[in-house]
Amino acid sequence: MKYKYILFDLDGTIAESALGIRQSLERALKDLGFDGIDLSDYTKYIGPPLLDTLRNLCNVPEELCDKGYELYKLHYSNEGRFMNKPYEGIVEVIEKLRQEDVKIAVCSSKLEETAIQVMKDINLYEYFDEICGSNRESTRKDKKDLIPYAVEKLGGSKEDFGKVVMLGDTWYDAKGAMECGVDFIACNYGYGTVETMEKYKPVAWADKPEDLLRLL
C-alpha cells in the first residue's frame, strides 16, 4: 500500500445517497416556502456543507438558513438516511483494506453524529477506525479542516500528510485535499464531474469502486 491513512468521503464515494439528500432538501425548502427550486443537478449540492447550499444554490435568506438546516436534518433523520445504500463493490474494497496495515476513516462534511448513524444504517460502521464529520459550531465544516482532524483521530499528524490520501467524488473533496497538500483519488462513479475535479490534479481516477485497490 502506498498510503498509511486512507480517508473516504461518504456521499457518492461509499454510499449512493442522492435520492435521500434531494428529498430531504426539497421538503425543507417547501417548509420554508421555497418550493420549486431545481435540484436535478446533484453535482451542485452533494459534497459542500448544507448551509452553503442553502445560501448559494437555493438563495435562502441568511436569517432563515439555520431554520432550513434544522428542517433538513429532521427530514433526513426521519426518512432520507434510510435511502442510502453502499455502492456495488465498495464493501469488498473496505474488507480488503482491513487486512492491510493501514488506517481508514470516513471524512464527511455531514454532521459527525449523522455520518456515524448513516454508517450504522448501511452496516459499515464497524469497518472503519474513525468516522469524522463536521460540528454544529461550523468550526469544522470544510474538507481542509476535516482532513487534518481525521488524520489526527487516526493517530497521525501533519508530518504524515505524505502518507495520506483522500478518496472523493466532487471538486469539494479535491480542493480540500489540494489545500492540505495530500493526494486525492477521484471516484468517477459518484456525483461529481471530471471537469470540476481535474483542475485540482487528482493523482488517479477510479471509474468503479474495485479500481481503488490497485490505486492505493
XYZ file of C-alpha atoms in Angstrom:
216
model
C 0.000 0.000 0.000
C 1.268 3.479 -0.923
C -0.640 5.118 1.917
C -0.947 4.686 5.659
C -4.035 6.864 6.179
C -6.981 6.450 3.781
C -9.869 8.919 4.062
C -13.204 8.170 2.405
C -15.815 10.748 1.554
C -19.276 9.321 2.312
C -21.899 10.571 -0.182
C -21.005 9.478 -3.699
C -17.921 7.550 -2.610
C -19.136 4.933 -0.125
C -22.892 5.345 -0.447
C -25.422 6.110 -3.139
C -27.265 8.815 -1.259
C -28.537 11.377 -3.748
C -32.216 10.477 -3.552
C -32.446 10.850 0.224
C -30.500 14.111 0.215
C -32.599 15.592 -2.568
C -35.908 14.593 -0.991
C -34.905 15.967 2.415
C -33.705 19.240 0.911
C -36.836 19.641 -1.204
C -39.053 19.119 1.836
C -37.065 21.551 3.957
C -37.268 24.201 1.242
C -41.009 23.618 0.859
C -41.468 24.071 4.608
C -39.624 27.398 4.313
C -41.792 28.495 1.381
C -39.091 27.995 -1.274
C -40.860 25.320 -3.291
C -39.904 24.747 -6.928
C -36.105 25.073 -6.791
C -34.499 22.812 -9.401
C -32.394 20.188 -7.628
C -31.964 17.819 -10.571
C -28.211 18.503 -10.837
C -26.685 16.593 -7.914
C -23.205 17.954 -8.650
C -24.269 21.349 -7.312
C -25.138 20.306 -3.770
C -23.780 16.866 -2.894
C -20.433 17.472 -1.247
C -20.457 21.046 0.114
C -21.858 21.878 3.573
C -25.628 22.203 3.701
C -25.608 25.797 4.940
C -23.533 26.791 1.901
C -26.080 25.048 -0.343
C -28.980 26.884 1.267
C -27.232 30.235 0.888
C -25.582 29.897 -2.504
C -27.708 27.494 -4.523
C -31.142 27.925 -3.008
C -30.827 31.662 -2.235
C -32.356 31.248 1.216
C -32.016 34.498 3.231
C -29.382 34.309 5.942
C -31.964 34.719 8.709
C -33.741 31.537 7.533
C -30.684 29.345 6.895
C -30.447 27.936 10.410
C -34.131 27.018 10.333
C -33.675 25.393 6.931
C -30.720 23.458 8.284
C -32.788 22.109 11.175
C -35.695 21.211 8.879
C -33.358 19.337 6.561
C -31.874 17.389 9.461
C -35.364 16.466 10.634
C -36.447 15.166 7.221
C -33.127 13.428 6.635
C -33.159 11.755 10.033
C -36.763 10.555 9.645
C -36.605 9.375 6.042
C -33.682 10.449 3.873
C -30.932 8.472 5.543
C -32.794 5.203 5.038
C -32.432 5.623 1.260
C -28.652 5.189 1.436
C -27.022 2.059 0.100
C -23.368 1.121 -0.423
C -22.045 1.209 -3.974
C -21.674 -2.199 -5.549
C -18.143 -3.386 -4.849
C -17.269 -0.882 -2.094
C -17.817 -3.356 0.752
C -15.283 -5.756 -0.769
C -12.773 -2.904 -1.115
C -13.158 -1.939 2.531
C -12.953 -5.545 3.702
C -9.628 -5.991 1.888
C -8.256 -2.733 3.310
C -8.992 -4.040 6.801
C -6.490 -6.814 6.108
C -3.725 -4.301 5.336
C -1.519 -2.273 7.680
C -3.461 0.948 7.084
C -5.852 3.199 8.989
C -9.161 4.114 7.355
C -11.683 6.808 8.216
C -14.815 8.381 6.850
C -14.162 12.090 6.249
C -17.536 13.711 5.522
C -18.988 17.207 5.633
C -22.111 15.732 7.242
C -22.503 16.352 10.951
C -20.369 13.748 12.661
C -23.285 12.165 14.506
C -25.227 11.942 11.218
C -22.284 10.318 9.437
C -21.995 7.779 12.259
C -25.694 6.974 12.019
C -25.572 6.555 8.229
C -22.600 4.195 8.503
C -24.532 2.146 11.038
C -27.598 2.141 8.772
C -25.605 0.667 5.880
C -23.791 -1.787 8.171
C -20.296 -0.413 7.587
C -19.644 1.374 10.881
C -17.527 -1.408 12.371
C -15.180 -1.493 9.363
C -13.718 1.964 9.978
C -11.181 3.121 12.536
C -12.883 6.542 12.779
C -15.990 8.290 11.457
C -15.208 12.002 11.120
C -17.595 14.784 10.236
C -18.430 18.428 10.746
C -19.536 20.007 14.004
C -22.523 22.148 14.936
C -20.349 25.185 15.601
C -19.225 25.196 11.939
C -15.594 25.456 13.018
C -15.024 22.133 11.281
C -17.032 22.003 8.060
C -14.688 22.285 5.053
C -12.511 19.400 3.864
C -9.407 21.487 4.547
C -10.415 21.378 8.221
C -11.795 17.834 8.194
C -8.742 16.157 6.651
C -6.289 17.196 9.431
C -8.943 16.330 12.016
C -9.398 12.834 10.561
C -5.648 12.197 10.350
C -5.235 13.254 13.971
C -8.108 10.980 15.045
C -6.300 8.119 13.288
C -3.166 8.823 15.313
C -1.255 10.813 12.712
C -0.193 14.446 12.310
C 0.631 16.959 9.582
C 4.068 15.358 9.336
C 2.298 12.256 7.994
C 0.438 14.029 5.157
C 2.711 12.407 2.579
C 1.150 9.082 3.569
C -2.444 10.372 3.403
C -4.931 10.028 0.542
C -8.424 11.476 0.254
C -10.943 9.486 -1.790
C -13.894 11.515 -3.052
C -16.225 12.211 -5.926
C -16.503 16.016 -6.060
C -14.419 19.152 -6.539
C -15.081 19.877 -2.874
C -13.087 16.808 -1.814
C -10.402 17.525 -4.409
C -9.995 21.156 -3.343
C -9.700 20.193 0.323
C -7.017 17.635 -0.470
C -5.053 20.187 -2.501
C -5.319 22.792 0.264
C -3.948 20.263 2.758
C -1.226 19.009 0.443
C -2.426 15.396 0.430
C -3.065 13.115 -2.535
C -6.550 12.879 -3.993
C -8.078 9.959 -5.894
C -11.185 10.925 -7.844
C -14.066 8.453 -7.572
C -15.546 8.963 -11.001
C -18.522 6.701 -10.256
C -20.041 9.242 -7.839
C -21.873 12.537 -8.306
C -19.096 14.886 -9.369
C -17.713 15.580 -12.834
C -14.320 15.185 -14.458
C -14.329 18.870 -15.449
C -14.779 20.144 -11.900
C -12.237 17.759 -10.335
C -9.418 17.678 -12.848
C -8.183 21.216 -12.140
C -7.256 20.044 -8.633
C -4.948 17.436 -10.169
C -6.065 14.053 -8.801
C -3.250 11.533 -8.690
C -5.600 8.888 -10.128
C -9.163 8.212 -11.233
C -11.373 5.314 -10.117
C -14.190 4.518 -12.546
C -15.617 1.897 -10.189
C -15.000 1.016 -6.524
C -12.883 -2.037 -7.429
C -10.332 0.283 -9.080
C -9.418 1.748 -5.693
C -7.449 -1.275 -4.506
C -4.868 -1.098 -7.305
C -4.571 2.685 -6.853
C -3.920 2.563 -3.124
